[in-house]
């Protein structure tokens, strides 16, 4: 009997059809200081990827606009954050918008309350930003979502105030020309997210959901961010992993979370989650590489050379 010295490829297939469909058109979040570490976003991100630019309190608007200009210049749609509670007044907001539009052609924005407790000026909520009228003419407006609640808003641990605000935004979307969606905080467990999305639909909120996903990172890094961002119930997934000594030193990857949601979406096409929004807590390059590895055609970088 002849012996074969050629082994078949035994690497497990991770990019199922459902995962590829679910990851198609994903977006990713950067900050000026993290964007500086990337030489060329076209080498990492697929063509047409929406890049959110997070505005952390204390970041100069000049740095935000420069980052938006640079990434837009590489061919990507940029969506800057506008955190209401760090904006002093309507004149400041108008100035920011004018700068973004003049230098980076920005027509998309994420409007949110912001992570600070005390407003710096006149604005306290994303609804007030919308009511300013300054975003009239934008092509797309996204608002924040919290699948596990937001204790800064609903201090009793419920979601009554957040739900009321989402209903207001749903009503605005119905009378607005702008495309709207809910971009959520990151989570780690599929079941609570599915239940939350179904609850929104039952309450009459039908804005598309862009679900927040934490990209691959060290477990300790994720736990730190999860606690600081108020991620609730699904934090137990990380805590359980931390108790397993065989996994403690391994980087976390969102494979199980994404696959669970992808399978549910494939079985329920009308399910409210439209696409994935990544928080690259372990680095933009690491996150992009994970999508390339697990997302099939959904993860092919813009400047990838065609295979001969």
PDB file of N, CA, C and O in Angstrom, residues 76-138:
ATOM      1  N   UNK A  76     -13.049  56.108   3.343  1.00  0.00           N
ATOM      2  CA  UNK A  76     -14.041  55.538   4.258  1.00  0.00           C
ATOM      3  C   UNK A  76     -15.037  56.598   4.729  1.00  0.00           C
ATOM      4  O   UNK A  76     -14.708  57.785   4.825  1.00  0.00           O
ATOM      5  N   UNK A  77     -16.257  56.147   5.017  1.00  0.00           N
ATOM      6  CA  UNK A  77     -17.254  57.030   5.616  1.00  0.00           C
ATOM      7  C   UNK A  77     -16.901  57.223   7.087  1.00  0.00           C
ATOM      8  O   UNK A  77     -16.662  56.251   7.805  1.00  0.00           O
ATOM      9  N   UNK A  78     -16.854  58.471   7.526  1.00  0.00           N
ATOM     10  CA  UNK A  78     -16.541  58.729   8.925  1.00  0.00           C
ATOM     11  C   UNK A  78     -17.787  59.236   9.650  1.00  0.00           C
ATOM     12  O   UNK A  78     -18.581  59.983   9.090  1.00  0.00           O
ATOM     13  N   UNK A  79     -17.935  58.796  10.891  1.00  0.00           N
ATOM     14  CA  UNK A  79     -19.076  59.176  11.721  1.00  0.00           C
ATOM     15  C   UNK A  79     -18.557  59.640  13.080  1.00  0.00           C
ATOM     16  O   UNK A  79     -18.340  58.832  13.979  1.00  0.00           O
ATOM     17  N   UNK A  80     -18.331  60.938  13.250  1.00  0.00           N
ATOM     18  CA  UNK A  80     -17.851  61.423  14.541  1.00  0.00           C
ATOM     19  C   UNK A  80     -18.920  61.331  15.627  1.00  0.00           C
ATOM     20  O   UNK A  80     -20.118  61.425  15.352  1.00  0.00           O
ATOM     21  N   UNK A  81     -18.454  61.154  16.864  1.00  0.00           N
ATOM     22  CA  UNK A  81     -19.332  61.232  18.029  1.00  0.00           C
ATOM     23  C   UNK A  81     -19.620  62.700  18.340  1.00  0.00           C
ATOM     24  O   UNK A  81     -18.718  63.545  18.248  1.00  0.00           O
ATOM     25  N   UNK A  82     -20.843  62.961  18.763  1.00  0.00           N
ATOM     26  CA  UNK A  82     -21.201  64.270  19.319  1.00  0.00           C
ATOM     27  C   UNK A  82     -21.799  64.028  20.697  1.00  0.00           C
ATOM     28  O   UNK A  82     -23.009  63.808  20.820  1.00  0.00           O
ATOM     29  N   UNK A  83     -20.968  64.016  21.763  1.00  0.00           N
ATOM     30  CA  UNK A  83     -21.479  63.767  23.118  1.00  0.00           C
ATOM     31  C   UNK A  83     -22.070  65.050  23.706  1.00  0.00           C
ATOM     32  O   UNK A  83     -21.350  66.025  23.944  1.00  0.00           O
ATOM     33  N   UNK A  84     -23.381  65.046  23.930  1.00  0.00           N
ATOM     34  CA  UNK A  84     -24.092  66.267  24.314  1.00  0.00           C
ATOM     35  C   UNK A  84     -23.474  66.968  25.519  1.00  0.00           C
ATOM     36  O   UNK A  84     -23.328  68.192  25.528  1.00  0.00           O
ATOM     37  N   UNK A  85     -23.096  66.202  26.533  1.00  0.00           N
ATOM     38  CA  UNK A  85     -22.715  66.823  27.804  1.00  0.00           C
ATOM     39  C   UNK A  85     -21.320  67.444  27.811  1.00  0.00           C
ATOM     40  O   UNK A  85     -20.943  68.064  28.801  1.00  0.00           O
ATOM     41  N   UNK A  86     -20.557  67.276  26.731  1.00  0.00           N
ATOM     42  CA  UNK A  86     -19.254  67.955  26.687  1.00  0.00           C
ATOM     43  C   UNK A  86     -19.287  69.154  25.737  1.00  0.00           C
ATOM     44  O   UNK A  86     -18.273  69.830  25.559  1.00  0.00           O
ATOM     45  N   UNK A  87     -20.457  69.423  25.127  1.00  0.00           N
ATOM     46  CA  UNK A  87     -20.590  70.541  24.188  1.00  0.00           C
ATOM     47  C   UNK A  87     -21.175  71.735  24.941  1.00  0.00           C
ATOM     48  O   UNK A  87     -22.264  71.654  25.510  1.00  0.00           O
ATOM     49  N   UNK A  88     -20.476  72.851  24.917  1.00  0.00           N
ATOM     50  CA  UNK A  88     -20.844  73.991  25.762  1.00  0.00           C
ATOM     51  C   UNK A  88     -22.145  74.670  25.337  1.00  0.00           C
ATOM     52  O   UNK A  88     -22.975  75.021  26.192  1.00  0.00           O
ATOM     53  N   UNK A  89     -22.323  74.869  24.041  1.00  0.00           N
ATOM     54  CA  UNK A  89     -23.514  75.605  23.607  1.00  0.00           C
ATOM     55  C   UNK A  89     -23.752  75.366  22.120  1.00  0.00           C
ATOM     56  O   UNK A  89     -22.985  74.669  21.452  1.00  0.00           O
ATOM     57  N   UNK A  90     -24.818  75.977  21.609  1.00  0.00           N
ATOM     58  CA  UNK A  90     -25.201  75.770  20.212  1.00  0.00           C
ATOM     59  C   UNK A  90     -24.140  76.312  19.264  1.00  0.00           C
ATOM     60  O   UNK A  90     -23.887  75.724  18.196  1.00  0.00           O
ATOM     61  N   UNK A  91     -23.495  77.412  19.651  1.00  0.00           N
ATOM     62  CA  UNK A  91     -22.451  77.977  18.795  1.00  0.00           C
ATOM     63  C   UNK A  91     -21.268  77.023  18.658  1.00  0.00           C
ATOM     64  O   UNK A  91     -20.690  76.876  17.568  1.00  0.00           O
ATOM     65  N   UNK A  92     -20.910  76.362  19.766  1.00  0.00           N
ATOM     66  CA  UNK A  92     -19.818  75.382  19.725  1.00  0.00           C
ATOM     67  C   UNK A  92     -20.185  74.215  18.825  1.00  0.00           C
ATOM     68  O   UNK A  92     -19.377  73.758  18.004  1.00  0.00           O
ATOM     69  N   UNK A  93     -21.425  73.728  18.971  1.00  0.00           N
ATOM     70  CA  UNK A  93     -21.888  72.615  18.138  1.00  0.00           C
ATOM     71  C   UNK A  93     -21.855  73.000  16.665  1.00  0.00           C
ATOM     72  O   UNK A  93     -21.390  72.223  15.821  1.00  0.00           O
ATOM     73  N   UNK A  94     -22.334  74.202  16.351  1.00  0.00           N
ATOM     74  CA  UNK A  94     -22.338  74.666  14.963  1.00  0.00           C
ATOM     75  C   UNK A  94     -20.916  74.752  14.415  1.00  0.00           C
ATOM     76  O   UNK A  94     -20.651  74.408  13.254  1.00  0.00           O
ATOM     77  N   UNK A  95     -19.979  75.182  15.246  1.00  0.00           N
ATOM     78  CA  UNK A  95     -18.580  75.284  14.840  1.00  0.00           C
ATOM     79  C   UNK A  95     -18.002  73.910  14.541  1.00  0.00           C
ATOM     80  O   UNK A  95     -17.308  73.722  13.529  1.00  0.00           O
ATOM     81  N   UNK A  96     -18.270  72.945  15.421  1.00  0.00           N
ATOM     82  CA  UNK A  96     -17.766  71.585  15.197  1.00  0.00           C
ATOM     83  C   UNK A  96     -18.287  71.033  13.874  1.00  0.00           C
ATOM     84  O   UNK A  96     -17.532  70.471  13.079  1.00  0.00           O
ATOM     85  N   UNK A  97     -19.597  71.168  13.671  1.00  0.00           N
ATOM     86  CA  UNK A  97     -20.203  70.626  12.453  1.00  0.00           C
ATOM     87  C   UNK A  97     -19.600  71.290  11.219  1.00  0.00           C
ATOM     88  O   UNK A  97     -19.269  70.616  10.236  1.00  0.00           O
ATOM     89  N   UNK A  98     -19.435  72.612  11.270  1.00  0.00           N
ATOM     90  CA  UNK A  98     -18.859  73.337  10.129  1.00  0.00           C
ATOM     91  C   UNK A  98     -17.449  72.856   9.819  1.00  0.00           C
ATOM     92  O   UNK A  98     -17.072  72.696   8.648  1.00  0.00           O
ATOM     93  N   UNK A  99     -16.656  72.617  10.851  1.00  0.00           N
ATOM     94  CA  UNK A  99     -15.284  72.133  10.641  1.00  0.00           C
ATOM     95  C   UNK A  99     -15.289  70.744  10.000  1.00  0.00           C
ATOM     96  O   UNK A  99     -14.533  70.487   9.047  1.00  0.00           O
ATOM     97  N   UNK A 100     -16.092  69.845  10.557  1.00  0.00           N
ATOM     98  CA  UNK A 100     -16.163  68.487  10.012  1.00  0.00           C
ATOM     99  C   UNK A 100     -16.599  68.505   8.548  1.00  0.00           C
ATOM    100  O   UNK A 100     -16.044  67.778   7.711  1.00  0.00           O
ATOM    101  N   UNK A 101     -17.597  69.312   8.240  1.00  0.00           N
ATOM    102  CA  UNK A 101     -18.109  69.323   6.871  1.00  0.00           C
ATOM    103  C   UNK A 101     -17.129  69.967   5.903  1.00  0.00           C
ATOM    104  O   UNK A 101     -16.940  69.477   4.791  1.00  0.00           O
ATOM    105  N   UNK A 102     -16.476  71.052   6.330  1.00  0.00           N
ATOM    106  CA  UNK A 102     -15.552  71.753   5.436  1.00  0.00           C
ATOM    107  C   UNK A 102     -14.290  70.953   5.160  1.00  0.00           C
ATOM    108  O   UNK A 102     -13.785  70.940   4.029  1.00  0.00           O
ATOM    109  N   UNK A 103     -13.779  70.254   6.184  1.00  0.00           N
ATOM    110  CA  UNK A 103     -12.487  69.582   6.042  1.00  0.00           C
ATOM    111  C   UNK A 103     -12.587  68.093   5.717  1.00  0.00           C
ATOM    112  O   UNK A 103     -11.655  67.524   5.137  1.00  0.00           O
ATOM    113  N   UNK A 104     -13.711  67.450   6.099  1.00  0.00           N
ATOM    114  CA  UNK A 104     -13.810  65.997   5.895  1.00  0.00           C
ATOM    115  C   UNK A 104     -15.098  65.571   5.201  1.00  0.00           C
ATOM    116  O   UNK A 104     -15.324  64.380   5.019  1.00  0.00           O
ATOM    117  N   UNK A 105     -15.934  66.541   4.822  1.00  0.00           N
ATOM    118  CA  UNK A 105     -17.175  66.207   4.116  1.00  0.00           C
ATOM    119  C   UNK A 105     -18.129  65.353   4.923  1.00  0.00           C
ATOM    120  O   UNK A 105     -18.892  64.549   4.364  1.00  0.00           O
ATOM    121  N   UNK A 106     -18.112  65.514   6.251  1.00  0.00           N
ATOM    122  CA  UNK A 106     -18.908  64.653   7.129  1.00  0.00           C
ATOM    123  C   UNK A 106     -20.404  64.877   6.937  1.00  0.00           C
ATOM    124  O   UNK A 106     -20.881  66.020   6.948  1.00  0.00           O
ATOM    125  N   UNK A 107     -21.138  63.773   6.753  1.00  0.00           N
ATOM    126  CA  UNK A 107     -22.593  63.809   6.625  1.00  0.00           C
ATOM    127  C   UNK A 107     -23.261  62.776   7.530  1.00  0.00           C
ATOM    128  O   UNK A 107     -24.441  62.473   7.384  1.00  0.00           O
ATOM    129  N   UNK A 108     -22.473  62.209   8.454  1.00  0.00           N
ATOM    130  CA  UNK A 108     -22.987  61.197   9.367  1.00  0.00           C
ATOM    131  C   UNK A 108     -22.540  61.536  10.781  1.00  0.00           C
ATOM    132  O   UNK A 108     -21.435  62.057  10.973  1.00  0.00           O
ATOM    133  N   UNK A 109     -23.378  61.236  11.763  1.00  0.00           N
ATOM    134  CA  UNK A 109     -23.023  61.561  13.145  1.00  0.00           C
ATOM    135  C   UNK A 109     -23.652  60.574  14.109  1.00  0.00           C
ATOM    136  O   UNK A 109     -24.770  60.099  13.893  1.00  0.00           O
ATOM    137  N   UNK A 110     -22.906  60.272  15.184  1.00  0.00           N
ATOM    138  CA  UNK A 110     -23.453  59.520  16.312  1.00  0.00           C
ATOM    139  C   UNK A 110     -23.760  60.528  17.413  1.00  0.00           C
ATOM    140  O   UNK A 110     -22.854  61.202  17.909  1.00  0.00           O
ATOM    141  N   UNK A 111     -25.021  60.637  17.776  1.00  0.00           N
ATOM    142  CA  UNK A 111     -25.455  61.578  18.801  1.00  0.00           C
ATOM    143  C   UNK A 111     -25.713  60.820  20.094  1.00  0.00           C
ATOM    144  O   UNK A 111     -26.462  59.843  20.109  1.00  0.00           O
ATOM    145  N   UNK A 112     -25.089  61.256  21.186  1.00  0.00           N
ATOM    146  CA  UNK A 112     -25.240  60.553  22.457  1.00  0.00           C
ATOM    147  C   UNK A 112     -25.129  61.537  23.610  1.00  0.00           C
ATOM    148  O   UNK A 112     -24.630  62.654  23.450  1.00  0.00           O
ATOM    149  N   UNK A 113     -25.594  61.099  24.762  1.00  0.00           N
ATOM    150  CA  UNK A 113     -25.545  61.949  25.946  1.00  0.00           C
ATOM    151  C   UNK A 113     -24.117  62.219  26.368  1.00  0.00           C
ATOM    152  O   UNK A 113     -23.752  63.350  26.702  1.00  0.00           O
ATOM    153  N   UNK A 114     -23.304  61.197  26.370  1.00  0.00           N
ATOM    154  CA  UNK A 114     -21.908  61.340  26.791  1.00  0.00           C
ATOM    155  C   UNK A 114     -21.706  60.777  28.180  1.00  0.00           C
ATOM    156  O   UNK A 114     -22.649  60.649  28.961  1.00  0.00           O
ATOM    157  N   UNK A 115     -20.463  60.446  28.480  1.00  0.00           N
ATOM    158  CA  UNK A 115     -20.163  59.718  29.707  1.00  0.00           C
ATOM    159  C   UNK A 115     -19.956  60.569  30.945  1.00  0.00           C
ATOM    160  O   UNK A 115     -19.673  60.027  32.013  1.00  0.00           O
ATOM    161  N   UNK A 116     -20.054  61.894  30.827  1.00  0.00           N
ATOM    162  CA  UNK A 116     -19.832  62.731  32.014  1.00  0.00           C
ATOM    163  C   UNK A 116     -21.151  62.982  32.737  1.00  0.00           C
ATOM    164  O   UNK A 116     -22.211  63.037  32.122  1.00  0.00           O
ATOM    165  N   UNK A 117     -21.079  63.105  34.049  1.00  0.00           N
ATOM    166  CA  UNK A 117     -22.296  63.269  34.844  1.00  0.00           C
ATOM    167  C   UNK A 117     -22.858  64.686  34.794  1.00  0.00           C
ATOM    168  O   UNK A 117     -24.069  64.887  34.768  1.00  0.00           O
ATOM    169  N   UNK A 118     -21.970  65.684  34.795  1.00  0.00           N
ATOM    170  CA  UNK A 118     -22.413  67.072  34.827  1.00  0.00           C
ATOM    171  C   UNK A 118     -22.208  67.716  33.457  1.00  0.00           C
ATOM    172  O   UNK A 118     -21.075  67.774  32.966  1.00  0.00           O
ATOM    173  N   UNK A 119     -23.268  68.187  32.812  1.00  0.00           N
ATOM    174  CA  UNK A 119     -23.128  68.819  31.502  1.00  0.00           C
ATOM    175  C   UNK A 119     -22.201  70.033  31.556  1.00  0.00           C
ATOM    176  O   UNK A 119     -22.224  70.808  32.516  1.00  0.00           O
ATOM    177  N   UNK A 120     -21.399  70.197  30.514  1.00  0.00           N
ATOM    178  CA  UNK A 120     -20.479  71.330  30.440  1.00  0.00           C
ATOM    179  C   UNK A 120     -21.199  72.621  30.073  1.00  0.00           C
ATOM    180  O   UNK A 120     -20.659  73.706  30.267  1.00  0.00           O
ATOM    181  N   UNK A 121     -22.415  72.466  29.523  1.00  0.00           N
ATOM    182  CA  UNK A 121     -23.140  73.652  29.074  1.00  0.00           C
ATOM    183  C   UNK A 121     -24.613  73.404  28.888  1.00  0.00           C
ATOM    184  O   UNK A 121     -25.282  72.879  29.780  1.00  0.00           O
ATOM    185  N   UNK A 122     -25.123  73.732  27.698  1.00  0.00           N
ATOM    186  CA  UNK A 122     -26.560  73.768  27.455  1.00  0.00           C
ATOM    187  C   UNK A 122     -27.191  72.411  27.142  1.00  0.00           C
ATOM    188  O   UNK A 122     -28.407  72.268  27.234  1.00  0.00           O
ATOM    189  N   UNK A 123     -26.375  71.441  26.741  1.00  0.00           N
ATOM    190  CA  UNK A 123     -26.936  70.169  26.268  1.00  0.00           C
ATOM    191  C   UNK A 123     -26.788  69.057  27.300  1.00  0.00           C
ATOM    192  O   UNK A 123     -25.744  68.937  27.956  1.00  0.00           O
ATOM    193  N   UNK A 124     -27.823  68.247  27.388  1.00  0.00           N
ATOM    194  CA  UNK A 124     -27.812  67.137  28.341  1.00  0.00           C
ATOM    195  C   UNK A 124     -28.144  65.800  27.680  1.00  0.00           C
ATOM    196  O   UNK A 124     -27.919  64.755  28.266  1.00  0.00           O
ATOM    197  N   UNK A 125     -28.699  65.824  26.463  1.00  0.00           N
ATOM    198  CA  UNK A 125     -29.147  64.583  25.830  1.00  0.00           C
ATOM    199  C   UNK A 125     -29.020  64.674  24.315  1.00  0.00           C
ATOM    200  O   UNK A 125     -28.929  65.768  23.737  1.00  0.00           O
ATOM    201  N   UNK A 126     -29.039  63.522  23.686  1.00  0.00           N
ATOM    202  CA  UNK A 126     -28.976  63.474  22.226  1.00  0.00           C
ATOM    203  C   UNK A 126     -30.237  64.083  21.613  1.00  0.00           C
ATOM    204  O   UNK A 126     -30.194  64.625  20.500  1.00  0.00           O
ATOM    205  N   UNK A 127     -31.348  64.007  22.319  1.00  0.00           N
ATOM    206  CA  UNK A 127     -32.589  64.598  21.804  1.00  0.00           C
ATOM    207  C   UNK A 127     -32.452  66.108  21.660  1.00  0.00           C
ATOM    208  O   UNK A 127     -32.960  66.709  20.706  1.00  0.00           O
ATOM    209  N   UNK A 128     -31.750  66.738  22.590  1.00  0.00           N
ATOM    210  CA  UNK A 128     -31.528  68.180  22.490  1.00  0.00           C
ATOM    211  C   UNK A 128     -30.635  68.512  21.305  1.00  0.00           C
ATOM    212  O   UNK A 128     -30.814  69.546  20.644  1.00  0.00           O
ATOM    213  N   UNK A 129     -29.668  67.646  21.019  1.00  0.00           N
ATOM    214  CA  UNK A 129     -28.824  67.854  19.837  1.00  0.00           C
ATOM    215  C   UNK A 129     -29.673  67.781  18.569  1.00  0.00           C
ATOM    216  O   UNK A 129     -29.517  68.607  17.658  1.00  0.00           O
ATOM    217  N   UNK A 130     -30.562  66.812  18.512  1.00  0.00           N
ATOM    218  CA  UNK A 130     -31.438  66.671  17.347  1.00  0.00           C
ATOM    219  C   UNK A 130     -32.328  67.901  17.207  1.00  0.00           C
ATOM    220  O   UNK A 130     -32.489  68.455  16.109  1.00  0.00           O
ATOM    221  N   UNK A 131     -32.889  68.355  18.337  1.00  0.00           N
ATOM    222  CA  UNK A 131     -33.794  69.499  18.313  1.00  0.00           C
ATOM    223  C   UNK A 131     -33.096  70.807  17.953  1.00  0.00           C
ATOM    224  O   UNK A 131     -33.749  71.793  17.595  1.00  0.00           O
ATOM    225  N   UNK A 132     -31.762  70.844  18.027  1.00  0.00           N
ATOM    226  CA  UNK A 132     -31.039  72.067  17.674  1.00  0.00           C
ATOM    227  C   UNK A 132     -31.234  72.436  16.212  1.00  0.00           C
ATOM    228  O   UNK A 132     -31.060  73.596  15.814  1.00  0.00           O
ATOM    229  N   UNK A 133     -31.570  71.447  15.397  1.00  0.00           N
ATOM    230  CA  UNK A 133     -31.754  71.679  13.973  1.00  0.00           C
ATOM    231  C   UNK A 133     -30.461  71.719  13.177  1.00  0.00           C
ATOM    232  O   UNK A 133     -30.478  71.788  11.950  1.00  0.00           O
ATOM    233  N   UNK A 134     -29.330  71.637  13.866  1.00  0.00           N
ATOM    234  CA  UNK A 134     -28.041  71.775  13.194  1.00  0.00           C
ATOM    235  C   UNK A 134     -27.640  70.531  12.388  1.00  0.00           C
ATOM    236  O   UNK A 134     -26.720  70.595  11.568  1.00  0.00           O
ATOM    237  N   UNK A 135     -28.332  69.413  12.655  1.00  0.00           N
ATOM    238  CA  UNK A 135     -28.020  68.194  11.910  1.00  0.00           C
ATOM    239  C   UNK A 135     -28.967  67.983  10.734  1.00  0.00           C
ATOM    240  O   UNK A 135     -28.901  66.952  10.066  1.00  0.00           O
ATOM    241  N   UNK A 136     -29.850  68.948  10.494  1.00  0.00           N
ATOM    242  CA  UNK A 136     -30.717  68.877   9.321  1.00  0.00           C
ATOM    243  C   UNK A 136     -29.831  68.838   8.074  1.00  0.00           C
ATOM    244  O   UNK A 136     -28.887  69.620   7.943  1.00  0.00           O
ATOM    245  N   UNK A 137     -30.115  67.923   7.199  1.00  0.00           N
ATOM    246  CA  UNK A 137     -29.299  67.782   6.001  1.00  0.00           C
ATOM    247  C   UNK A 137     -28.253  66.687   6.095  1.00  0.00           C
ATOM    248  O   UNK A 137     -27.643  66.326   5.081  1.00  0.00           O
ATOM    249  N   UNK A 138     -28.029  66.137   7.303  1.00  0.00           N
ATOM    250  CA  UNK A 138     -27.142  64.978   7.433  1.00  0.00           C
ATOM    251  C   UNK A 138     -27.809  63.757   6.792  1.00  0.00           C
ATOM    252  O   UNK A 138     -29.025  63.589   6.863  1.00  0.00           O
TER     253      UNK A 138
END
